[in-house]
XYZ file of C-alpha atoms in Angstrom:
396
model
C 167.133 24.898 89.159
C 166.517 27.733 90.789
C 165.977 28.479 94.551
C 163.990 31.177 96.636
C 164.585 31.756 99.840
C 163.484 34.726 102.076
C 165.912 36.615 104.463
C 165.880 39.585 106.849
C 166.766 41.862 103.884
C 164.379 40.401 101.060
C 164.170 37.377 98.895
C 167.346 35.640 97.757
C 167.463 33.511 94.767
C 170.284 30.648 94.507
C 171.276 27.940 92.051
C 170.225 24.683 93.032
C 172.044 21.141 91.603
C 170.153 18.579 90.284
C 172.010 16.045 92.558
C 170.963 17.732 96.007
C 170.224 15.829 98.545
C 166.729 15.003 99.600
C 164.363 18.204 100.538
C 163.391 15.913 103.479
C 166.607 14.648 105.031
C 167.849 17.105 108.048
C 170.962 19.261 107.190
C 173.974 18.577 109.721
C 173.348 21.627 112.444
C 176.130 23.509 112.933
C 177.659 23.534 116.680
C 176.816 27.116 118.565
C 179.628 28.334 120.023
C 178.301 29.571 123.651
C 180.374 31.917 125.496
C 182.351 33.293 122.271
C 181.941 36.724 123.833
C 183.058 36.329 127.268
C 186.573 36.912 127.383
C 188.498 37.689 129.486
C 188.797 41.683 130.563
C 190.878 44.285 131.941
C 188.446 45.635 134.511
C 187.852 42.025 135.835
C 190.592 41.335 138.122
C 189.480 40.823 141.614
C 192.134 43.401 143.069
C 190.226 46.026 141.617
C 186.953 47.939 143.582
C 184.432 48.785 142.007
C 183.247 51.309 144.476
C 185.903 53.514 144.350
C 185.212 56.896 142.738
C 187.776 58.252 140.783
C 189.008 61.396 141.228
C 188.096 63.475 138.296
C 190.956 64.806 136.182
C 190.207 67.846 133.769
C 191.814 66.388 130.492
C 189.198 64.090 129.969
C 186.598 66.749 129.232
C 189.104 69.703 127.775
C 186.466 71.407 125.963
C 184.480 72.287 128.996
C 180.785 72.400 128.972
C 178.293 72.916 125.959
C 175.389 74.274 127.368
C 175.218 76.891 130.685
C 173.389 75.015 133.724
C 171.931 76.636 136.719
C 170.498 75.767 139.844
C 168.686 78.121 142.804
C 167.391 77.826 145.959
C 165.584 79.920 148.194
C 166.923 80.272 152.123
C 164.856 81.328 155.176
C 165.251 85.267 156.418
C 167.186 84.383 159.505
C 169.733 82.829 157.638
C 170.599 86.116 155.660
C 172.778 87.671 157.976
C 175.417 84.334 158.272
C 174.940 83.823 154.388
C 176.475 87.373 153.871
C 179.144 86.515 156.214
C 180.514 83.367 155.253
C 179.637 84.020 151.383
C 183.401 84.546 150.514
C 184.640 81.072 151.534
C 181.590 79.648 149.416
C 182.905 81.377 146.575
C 186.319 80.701 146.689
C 185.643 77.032 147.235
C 183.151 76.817 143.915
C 185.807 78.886 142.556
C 188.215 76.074 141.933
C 186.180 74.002 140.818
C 184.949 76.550 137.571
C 181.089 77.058 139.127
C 179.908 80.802 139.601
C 177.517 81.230 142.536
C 175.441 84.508 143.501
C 173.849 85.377 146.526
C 170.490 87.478 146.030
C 169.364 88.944 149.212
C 166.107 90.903 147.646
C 164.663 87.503 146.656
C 166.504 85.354 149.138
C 168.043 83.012 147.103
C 171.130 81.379 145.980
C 172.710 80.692 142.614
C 175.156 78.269 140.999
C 175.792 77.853 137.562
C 178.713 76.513 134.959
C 181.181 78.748 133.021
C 183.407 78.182 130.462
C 186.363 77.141 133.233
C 184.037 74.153 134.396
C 185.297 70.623 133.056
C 183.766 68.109 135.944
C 179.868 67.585 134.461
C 178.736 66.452 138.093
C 180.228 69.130 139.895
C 176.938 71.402 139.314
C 174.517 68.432 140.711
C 177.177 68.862 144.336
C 176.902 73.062 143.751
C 173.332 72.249 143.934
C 173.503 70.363 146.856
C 175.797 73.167 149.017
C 173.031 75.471 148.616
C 170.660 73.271 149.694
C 172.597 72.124 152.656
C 173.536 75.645 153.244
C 169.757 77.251 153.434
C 169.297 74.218 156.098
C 171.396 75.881 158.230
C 174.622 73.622 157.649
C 177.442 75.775 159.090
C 179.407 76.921 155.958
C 182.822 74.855 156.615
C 180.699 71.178 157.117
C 178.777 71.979 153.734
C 181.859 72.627 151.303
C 183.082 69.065 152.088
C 179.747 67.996 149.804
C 181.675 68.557 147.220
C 184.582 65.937 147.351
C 183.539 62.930 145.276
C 183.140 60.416 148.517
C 180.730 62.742 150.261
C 177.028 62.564 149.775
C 173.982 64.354 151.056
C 170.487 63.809 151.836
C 167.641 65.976 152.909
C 164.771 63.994 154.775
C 161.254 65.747 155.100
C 159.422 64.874 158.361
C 157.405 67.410 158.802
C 154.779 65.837 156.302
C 154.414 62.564 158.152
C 153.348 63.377 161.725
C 149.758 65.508 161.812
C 150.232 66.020 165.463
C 152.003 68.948 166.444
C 152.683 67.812 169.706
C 153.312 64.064 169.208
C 155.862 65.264 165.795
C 157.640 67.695 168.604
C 158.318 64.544 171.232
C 159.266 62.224 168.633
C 161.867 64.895 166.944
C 163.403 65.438 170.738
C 163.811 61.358 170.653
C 166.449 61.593 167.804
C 168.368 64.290 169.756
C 167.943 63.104 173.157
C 169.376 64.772 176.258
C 172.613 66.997 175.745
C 172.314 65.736 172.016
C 173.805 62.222 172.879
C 171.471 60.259 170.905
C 172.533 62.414 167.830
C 176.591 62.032 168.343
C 175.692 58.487 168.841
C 174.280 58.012 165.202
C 176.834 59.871 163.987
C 180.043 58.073 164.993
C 178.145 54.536 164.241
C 176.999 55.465 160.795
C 180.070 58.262 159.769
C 177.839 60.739 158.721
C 176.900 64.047 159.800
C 173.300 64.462 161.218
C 171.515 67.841 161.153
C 168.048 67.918 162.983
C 166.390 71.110 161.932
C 162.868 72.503 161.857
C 160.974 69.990 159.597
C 163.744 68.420 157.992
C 166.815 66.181 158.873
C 169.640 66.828 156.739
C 172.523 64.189 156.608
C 175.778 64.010 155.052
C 178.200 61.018 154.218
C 178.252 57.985 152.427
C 175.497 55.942 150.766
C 175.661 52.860 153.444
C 175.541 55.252 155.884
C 172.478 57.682 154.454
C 170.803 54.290 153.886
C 170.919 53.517 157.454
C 170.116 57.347 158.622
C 166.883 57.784 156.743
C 165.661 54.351 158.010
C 166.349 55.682 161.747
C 164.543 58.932 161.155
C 161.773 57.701 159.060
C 161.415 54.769 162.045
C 161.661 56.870 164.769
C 159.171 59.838 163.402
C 156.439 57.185 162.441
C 156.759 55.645 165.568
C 157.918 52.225 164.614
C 161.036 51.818 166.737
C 162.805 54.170 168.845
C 166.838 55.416 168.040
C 168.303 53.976 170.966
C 166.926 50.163 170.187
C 168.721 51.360 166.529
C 171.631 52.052 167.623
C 171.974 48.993 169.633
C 171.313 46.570 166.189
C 174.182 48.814 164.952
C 176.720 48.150 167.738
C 175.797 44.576 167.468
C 176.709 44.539 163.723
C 179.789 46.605 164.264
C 180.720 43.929 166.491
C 179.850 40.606 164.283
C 181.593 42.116 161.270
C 184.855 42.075 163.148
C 184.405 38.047 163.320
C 185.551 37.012 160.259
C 184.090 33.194 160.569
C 180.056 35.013 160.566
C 180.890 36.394 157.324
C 178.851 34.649 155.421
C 176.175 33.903 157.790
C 173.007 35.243 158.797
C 173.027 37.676 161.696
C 169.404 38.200 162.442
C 169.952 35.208 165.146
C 171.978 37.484 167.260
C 170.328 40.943 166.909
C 167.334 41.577 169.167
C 163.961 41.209 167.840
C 162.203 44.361 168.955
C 158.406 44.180 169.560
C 155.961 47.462 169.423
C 154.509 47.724 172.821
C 150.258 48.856 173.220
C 150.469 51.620 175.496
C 147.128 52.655 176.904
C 146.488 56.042 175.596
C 144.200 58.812 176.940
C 140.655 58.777 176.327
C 139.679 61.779 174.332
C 136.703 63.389 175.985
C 133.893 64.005 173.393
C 131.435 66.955 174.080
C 128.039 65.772 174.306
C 125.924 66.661 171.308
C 122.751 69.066 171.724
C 119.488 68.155 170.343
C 119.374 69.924 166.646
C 117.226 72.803 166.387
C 116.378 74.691 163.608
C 115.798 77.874 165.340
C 118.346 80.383 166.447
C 119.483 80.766 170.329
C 117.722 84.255 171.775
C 119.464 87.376 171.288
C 121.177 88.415 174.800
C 120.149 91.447 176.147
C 122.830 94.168 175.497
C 124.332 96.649 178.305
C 121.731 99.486 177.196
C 119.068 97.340 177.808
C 119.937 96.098 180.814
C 120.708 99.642 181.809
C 117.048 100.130 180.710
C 115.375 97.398 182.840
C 117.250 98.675 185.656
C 116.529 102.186 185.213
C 120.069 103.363 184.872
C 119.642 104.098 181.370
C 117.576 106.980 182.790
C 119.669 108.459 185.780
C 121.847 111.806 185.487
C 125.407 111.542 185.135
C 125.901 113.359 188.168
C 123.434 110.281 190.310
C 125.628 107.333 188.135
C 129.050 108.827 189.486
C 127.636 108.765 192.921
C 126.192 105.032 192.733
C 129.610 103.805 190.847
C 131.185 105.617 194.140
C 129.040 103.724 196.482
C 129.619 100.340 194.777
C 133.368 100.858 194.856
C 132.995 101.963 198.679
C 131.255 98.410 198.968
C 133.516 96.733 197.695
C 136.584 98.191 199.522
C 134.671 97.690 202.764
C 134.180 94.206 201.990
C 137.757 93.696 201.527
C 138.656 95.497 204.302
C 136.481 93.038 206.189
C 138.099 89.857 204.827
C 142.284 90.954 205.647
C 141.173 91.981 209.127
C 139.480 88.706 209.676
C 143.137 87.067 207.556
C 144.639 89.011 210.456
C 142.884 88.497 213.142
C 143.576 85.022 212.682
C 146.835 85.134 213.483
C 145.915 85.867 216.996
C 143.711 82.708 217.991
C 144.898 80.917 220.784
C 145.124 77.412 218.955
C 144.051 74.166 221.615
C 145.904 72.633 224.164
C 146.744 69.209 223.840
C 144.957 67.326 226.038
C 147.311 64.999 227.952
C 146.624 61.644 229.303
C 146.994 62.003 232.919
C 144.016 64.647 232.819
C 141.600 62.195 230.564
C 142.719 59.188 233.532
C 142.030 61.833 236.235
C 138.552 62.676 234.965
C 137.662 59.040 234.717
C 137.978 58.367 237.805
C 136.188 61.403 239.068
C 133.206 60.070 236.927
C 133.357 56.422 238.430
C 133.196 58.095 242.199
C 130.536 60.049 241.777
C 128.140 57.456 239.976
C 129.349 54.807 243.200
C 128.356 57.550 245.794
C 125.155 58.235 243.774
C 124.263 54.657 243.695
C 125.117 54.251 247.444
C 122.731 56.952 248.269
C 120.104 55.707 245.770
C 120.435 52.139 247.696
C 120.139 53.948 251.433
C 117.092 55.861 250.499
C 115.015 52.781 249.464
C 116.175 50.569 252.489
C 114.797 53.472 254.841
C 111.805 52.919 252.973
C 111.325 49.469 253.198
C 111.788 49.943 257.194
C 109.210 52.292 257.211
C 106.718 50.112 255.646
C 107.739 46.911 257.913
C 108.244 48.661 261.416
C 110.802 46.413 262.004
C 112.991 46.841 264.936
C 116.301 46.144 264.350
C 117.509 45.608 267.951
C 115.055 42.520 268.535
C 117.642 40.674 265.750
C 120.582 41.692 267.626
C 121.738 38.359 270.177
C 123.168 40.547 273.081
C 120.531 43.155 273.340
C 117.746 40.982 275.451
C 116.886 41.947 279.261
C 115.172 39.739 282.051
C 111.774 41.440 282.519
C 110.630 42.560 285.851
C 107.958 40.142 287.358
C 110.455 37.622 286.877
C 113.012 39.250 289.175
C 110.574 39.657 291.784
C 108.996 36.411 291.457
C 112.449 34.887 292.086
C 112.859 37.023 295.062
């Protein structure tokens, strides 16, 4: 009997017995073997890290490189004169490592490219980088170091993310701060070297550290949270990662929780707009024909000169005028003080002569009341009576 059976490759035809066993009775399934592949290997043992980077060592690429590879960049004007200076070290450093570099000052650009001598493949990709680092006004001696196999570079654009010239100037000052503090400050808590420069931030160290740095600048330009409140989260980690018990713990309990804070913020003033009209403004009169309204246009040059001359004479005698008055001022007596003996003094004055007034005001209507009565005032008076005469001679 024969058998058909289809595989991966094509049909397969087998010889089948007679005595087989039953089409419907379940072969025995044979027991997978999981985890076959995972044996042990060399590159396993705990001891090793895995981060490390290797130095590179030329016999493991003794041919050199196939193909020629080339990188340029172009560098501002008013870097031309240090390029030129410090172009020899640059050299001799790319030098060793088999890269050929040229320095075009017509175009004002740099070169790097391999040669036969080069045997590192990634050394081109950290050429490419010193000329970048280099035309962003790293000093010559801090940008070689890019080329050691710990040191990494990065090159953050801010000029694109702030539209405000003003506001992107403040908030550029903020990751300097005064006497540069704020700057040394990031730099000895993440170990990496910080450039601030024009509209770009360029930073050098490791990739923990560059993490950290473009976070900062990217916060600080887009006004999420300022460097200093940074830098404090990274003193506080620096601190718990000496602690070996909050290892494996979360630390967000014990870093401050910054909140954004609404600060009031000035009201633009908007110009009021004009009612729309489809019609031109009127065409201001021009000097000639004001000159022509006037009559001016009309004078001799000889009768202009002489009314300029008078003008000018008016003016000077008005100023004239004005600093003698300046200086006459000078010379005002200014007031006395008035003390307070003088202002009790002159009360009193007043409160004598309105008594005496009053007094005389009060005699002049009692002699007028005596004139109207004819009243004698000696018949009120006790002692003033005398016996009259027909008595004293009656009593006689």
């Amino acid at each position: 009997m024969v058998k058909i059976t289809m595989n991966r490759r094509g049909p397969v035809t087998k010889m089948a017995d007679e005595e087989s066993p039953n089409v419907n009775e379940e072969p025995n399934p044979k027991p997978k073997h999981k985890g076959k592949h995972d044996k042990p290997k060399p590159w396993d043992d705990p001891s090793i890290d895995h981060w490390k980077v290797e130095k590179f060592d030329p016999s493991w690429n003794e041919s050199g490189m196939v193909v020629v590879s080339s990188f340029s960049t172009l560098f501002p004007q008013y870097r031309e004169k240090y390029l030129q200076e410090c172009w020899p070290i640059v050299k001799g450093a790319l030098k060793e490592h088999g890269i050929a570099c040229e320095l075009n000052l017509v175009e004002g650009s740099m070169t790097v490219s391999t040669t036969m001598k080069t045997r590192d493949p990634y050394i081109i990709v950290k050429a490419r980088d010193l000329v970048k680092l280099l035309s962003r006004s790293v000093p010559a001696p801090q940008a070689i170091k890019i080329l050691n196999d710990e040191m990494q570079c990065d090159i953050i654009k801010i000029g694109s993310l702030v539209r405000n010239k003003e506001c992107f100037v403040k908030r550029r000052q903020y990751l300097v701060g005064p006497n540069s503090s704020t700057l040394k400050a990031l730099e000895i808590l993440t170990g990496c070297y910080i450039l601030v420069q024009g509209n770009t931030v360029a930073a050098m160290g490791s990739f923990k550290g560059l993490k950290q740095v473009r976070r900062i600048v990217e916060d600080c330009v887009l006004n999420k949270m300022h460097p200093l409140h940074h830098i404090k989260i990274l003193m506080l980690r620096r601190e718990l990662a000496k602690n070996p018990a909050l290892a494996n713990e979360n630390w967000d309990r014990f870093l401050p929780q910054f909140k954004k804070k609404n600060v009031k913020q000035k009201k633009v003033k908007t110009k009021e707009k004009k009612p729309y009209t489809p019609f031109p403004p009127p065409q201001q009169p021009s000097k000639i024909d004001q000159q022509l309204e006037s009559g001016e246009y009309f004078l001799s040059d000889k009768k202009k000169l002489a009314k300029q001359w008078e003008e000018k004479q008016e003016k000077q005698a008005e100023r004239v005028a004005e600093n003698k008055k300046k200086r006459e001022e000078a010379f005002v007596p200014p007031e006395e003080p008035k003390t307070h003996n003088q202002n009790v003094s002159n009360v009193d004055k007043d409160d004598v002569t309105a008594m005496a007034s009053s007094l005389k005001k009060k005699a002049k209507e009692f002699r007028k009341q005596k004139s109207i009565d004819k009243i004698d005032a000696e018949e009120f008076i006790a002692g003033s009576s005398r016996p009259s005469k027909k008595k004293s001679k009656s009593s006689r």
